[in-house]
Amino acid sequence: MMRCSWAQGDERMEQYHDELWGVPVYDDQELFAKLCLDCMQAGLSWRTILYKKEAFYEAFEQFEIEKVAAFGEDKIDEMLQNSGIIRHRKKIEALIQNAGRVLEIQKEFGSFSKYLWGFSDGKIIDNPWGQDEKIPATSELSDCMSKDMKKRGFKFVGSTTLYAFLQAVGIINDHVADCHCRTESM
């Protein structure tokens, strides 16, 4: 079975690729959770985050936006002691701050999903790359979204992080041309 090369050779990576990566997401809660995981990935491999995913969900109370927005110093200290997650104070603080920004966006746009999908006019950006082509780390879309989110007070939302997020939530379809996930969905 052909799949994107980054996911081959590791059962959990293959399962993530085959079942979740690139599948369009419209649920605010799920979008926030995926944004948090991609923010945590900054400077690390996705494999590292994937193998700690369950611990992240537990530590961040299933990424319930309102709960995360209300985390205080005691919760931050607790997470800094949790060896199951990435213990990076600035990233933890960023996720808490980002939860507050998501709540503001929900009030302004009606949902976090409408805000995010609005950057592509609700359409999936389809990039049928060849297996040997170099998939970019950023795009005009991720640049634009990063600039807007930073202006709104989000942290750890650089263009590279957001490009990975856009791929993960299906706004950008970067399954390579001969990947079974691309061919099955056509």
Short mmCIF file of C-alpha atoms in Angstrom, two decimals:
data_model
loop_
_atom_site.label_atom_id
_atom_site.label_comp_id
_atom_site.label_asym_id
_atom_site.label_seq_id
_atom_site.Cartn_x
_atom_site.Cartn_y
_atom_site.Cartn_z
CA MET A 1 0.00 0.00 0.00
CA MET A 2 1.47 3.34 -1.05
CA ARG A 3 1.38 6.21 1.42
CA CYS A 4 3.23 9.44 2.05
CA SER A 5 6.85 8.57 2.82
CA TRP A 6 6.96 10.41 6.19
CA ALA A 7 4.43 7.94 7.63
CA GLN A 8 6.01 4.69 6.50
CA GLY A 9 7.71 2.19 8.78
CA ASP A 10 6.03 3.07 12.10
CA GLU A 11 2.67 1.53 12.89
CA ARG A 12 1.35 4.50 14.89
CA MET A 13 2.50 6.99 12.26
CA GLU A 14 0.87 4.88 9.54
CA GLN A 15 -2.40 4.67 11.47
CA TYR A 16 -2.37 8.43 12.13
CA HIS A 17 -1.66 9.10 8.44
CA ASP A 18 -4.28 6.66 7.17
CA GLU A 19 -7.10 7.60 9.55
CA LEU A 20 -6.61 11.21 10.67
CA TRP A 21 -4.03 13.26 8.77
CA GLY A 22 -5.61 15.38 6.09
CA VAL A 23 -9.19 14.46 6.97
CA PRO A 24 -11.19 17.73 7.03
CA VAL A 25 -12.03 18.84 10.58
CA TYR A 26 -14.81 21.33 11.35
CA ASP A 27 -15.36 20.79 15.09
CA ASP A 28 -13.99 23.65 17.22
CA GLN A 29 -12.88 21.37 20.03
CA GLU A 30 -11.00 19.05 17.70
CA LEU A 31 -9.46 21.97 15.80
CA PHE A 32 -8.23 23.49 19.06
CA ALA A 33 -6.75 20.17 20.21
CA LYS A 34 -4.91 19.73 16.90
CA LEU A 35 -3.64 23.31 17.03
CA CYS A 36 -2.32 22.68 20.55
CA LEU A 37 -0.51 19.52 19.49
CA ASP A 38 1.06 21.31 16.52
CA CYS A 39 2.14 24.19 18.77
CA MET A 40 3.76 21.64 21.07
CA GLN A 41 5.51 20.09 18.07
CA ALA A 42 7.38 23.32 17.22
CA GLY A 43 11.05 22.30 16.95
CA LEU A 44 10.28 18.61 17.50
CA SER A 45 9.20 15.66 15.37
CA TRP A 46 5.54 14.77 14.96
CA ARG A 47 6.40 11.23 16.09
CA THR A 48 7.40 12.63 19.52
CA ILE A 49 4.04 14.35 19.89
CA LEU A 50 2.06 11.40 18.56
CA TYR A 51 3.59 9.06 21.13
CA LYS A 52 2.66 11.51 23.93
CA LYS A 53 -0.81 12.34 22.55
CA GLU A 54 -2.83 10.53 25.23
CA ALA A 55 -0.80 12.17 28.01
CA PHE A 56 -1.39 15.59 26.42
CA TYR A 57 -5.14 14.99 26.29
CA GLU A 58 -5.15 13.97 29.95
CA ALA A 59 -2.94 16.84 31.15
CA PHE A 60 -4.91 19.44 29.17
CA GLU A 61 -8.33 18.08 30.24
CA GLN A 62 -9.21 16.79 26.75
CA PHE A 63 -8.33 20.25 25.40
CA GLU A 64 -11.71 21.64 26.47
CA ILE A 65 -11.25 25.23 25.37
CA GLU A 66 -12.94 26.89 28.36
CA LYS A 67 -11.05 24.71 30.86
CA VAL A 68 -7.66 25.35 29.24
CA ALA A 69 -8.35 29.10 29.10
CA ALA A 70 -8.93 29.05 32.88
CA PHE A 71 -5.70 27.21 33.80
CA GLY A 72 -3.63 29.06 36.39
CA GLU A 73 -0.14 28.84 37.80
CA ASP A 74 -0.93 25.72 39.88
CA LYS A 75 -1.97 23.83 36.74
CA ILE A 76 1.14 25.03 34.90
CA ASP A 77 3.34 23.83 37.79
CA GLU A 78 1.54 20.47 37.75
CA MET A 79 2.15 20.08 34.01
CA LEU A 80 5.82 21.00 34.37
CA GLN A 81 6.16 17.93 36.60
CA ASN A 82 4.37 15.64 34.12
CA SER A 83 6.98 13.52 32.31
CA GLY A 84 4.33 12.27 29.88
CA ILE A 85 4.18 15.59 28.03
CA ILE A 86 6.60 18.17 26.67
CA ARG A 87 7.51 20.21 29.76
CA HIS A 88 8.12 23.56 28.13
CA ARG A 89 6.72 26.44 30.19
CA LYS A 90 6.39 28.88 27.28
CA LYS A 91 4.53 26.33 25.16
CA ILE A 92 2.19 25.43 28.03
CA GLU A 93 1.52 29.12 28.68
CA ALA A 94 0.97 29.65 24.95
CA LEU A 95 -1.73 26.96 24.82
CA ILE A 96 -3.53 28.58 27.73
CA GLN A 97 -3.32 31.99 26.06
CA ASN A 98 -4.41 30.51 22.72
CA ALA A 99 -7.50 29.00 24.37
CA GLY A 100 -8.54 32.51 25.41
CA ARG A 101 -8.00 33.75 21.86
CA VAL A 102 -10.14 30.89 20.49
CA LEU A 103 -12.98 31.95 22.81
CA GLU A 104 -12.70 35.50 21.44
CA ILE A 105 -12.75 34.20 17.85
CA GLN A 106 -15.84 32.10 18.60
CA LYS A 107 -17.63 35.26 19.75
CA GLU A 108 -16.49 37.23 16.71
CA PHE A 109 -16.95 34.61 13.96
CA GLY A 110 -19.48 32.24 15.49
CA SER A 111 -16.95 29.40 15.57
CA PHE A 112 -13.23 28.74 15.43
CA SER A 113 -13.94 26.54 12.41
CA LYS A 114 -15.51 29.39 10.41
CA TYR A 115 -12.50 31.57 11.18
CA LEU A 116 -9.94 28.93 10.12
CA TRP A 117 -11.77 27.66 7.04
CA GLY A 118 -12.43 31.26 6.01
CA PHE A 119 -8.76 31.61 5.04
CA SER A 120 -9.37 29.15 2.18
CA ASP A 121 -12.95 30.32 1.49
CA GLY A 122 -14.14 27.00 2.91
CA LYS A 123 -12.30 25.03 0.25
CA ILE A 124 -9.64 22.34 0.52
CA ILE A 125 -6.34 23.41 -1.08
CA ASP A 126 -5.36 20.36 -3.13
CA ASN A 127 -1.63 19.83 -3.78
CA PRO A 128 -1.03 16.48 -5.52
CA TRP A 129 2.74 16.35 -4.99
CA GLY A 130 4.88 13.58 -6.40
CA GLN A 131 6.65 11.30 -3.92
CA ASP A 132 10.03 12.86 -4.74
CA GLU A 133 8.88 16.49 -4.72
CA LYS A 134 9.78 18.63 -1.77
CA ILE A 135 6.58 19.62 0.00
CA PRO A 136 6.97 23.17 1.27
CA ALA A 137 7.09 24.02 4.96
CA THR A 138 4.97 27.15 4.50
CA SER A 139 2.60 28.72 1.99
CA GLU A 140 0.88 32.03 1.35
CA LEU A 141 -2.10 30.63 3.26
CA SER A 142 -0.06 29.68 6.34
CA ASP A 143 1.79 33.03 6.16
CA CYS A 144 -1.50 34.95 6.10
CA MET A 145 -3.06 32.88 8.89
CA SER A 146 0.06 33.20 11.05
CA LYS A 147 0.11 36.97 10.66
CA ASP A 148 -3.57 37.28 11.58
CA MET A 149 -3.37 34.90 14.53
CA LYS A 150 -0.29 36.64 15.94
CA LYS A 151 -2.10 39.97 15.62
CA ARG A 152 -4.93 38.45 17.69
CA GLY A 153 -2.48 37.39 20.42
CA PHE A 154 -1.88 33.72 19.61
CA LYS A 155 1.55 32.28 20.46
CA PHE A 156 3.64 29.54 18.79
CA VAL A 157 1.71 30.01 15.54
CA GLY A 158 4.50 30.60 13.05
CA SER A 159 3.88 29.84 9.41
CA THR A 160 5.64 26.43 9.56
CA THR A 161 3.58 25.33 12.57
CA LEU A 162 0.39 26.48 10.89
CA TYR A 163 1.25 24.77 7.60
CA ALA A 164 1.56 21.47 9.49
CA PHE A 165 -1.74 22.24 11.25
CA LEU A 166 -3.49 23.04 7.95
CA GLN A 167 -2.29 19.70 6.56
CA ALA A 168 -3.42 17.83 9.67
CA VAL A 169 -6.96 19.27 9.66
CA GLY A 170 -7.47 18.84 5.93
CA ILE A 171 -7.54 22.49 4.86
CA ILE A 172 -4.46 21.65 2.80
CA ASN A 173 -4.39 18.21 1.18
CA ASP A 174 -0.72 17.28 0.81
CA HIS A 175 -1.11 13.52 0.40
CA VAL A 176 1.29 12.70 -2.42
CA ALA A 177 -0.24 11.75 -5.78
CA ASP A 178 0.24 7.97 -5.38
CA CYS A 179 -0.79 7.80 -1.69
CA HIS A 180 -3.71 5.46 -1.11
CA CYS A 181 -5.41 8.15 1.01
CA ARG A 182 -5.54 10.47 -2.01
CA THR A 183 -6.64 7.79 -4.46
CA GLU A 184 -9.33 6.37 -2.11
CA SER A 185 -10.93 9.79 -1.62
CA MET A 186 -11.17 10.58 -5.35
#
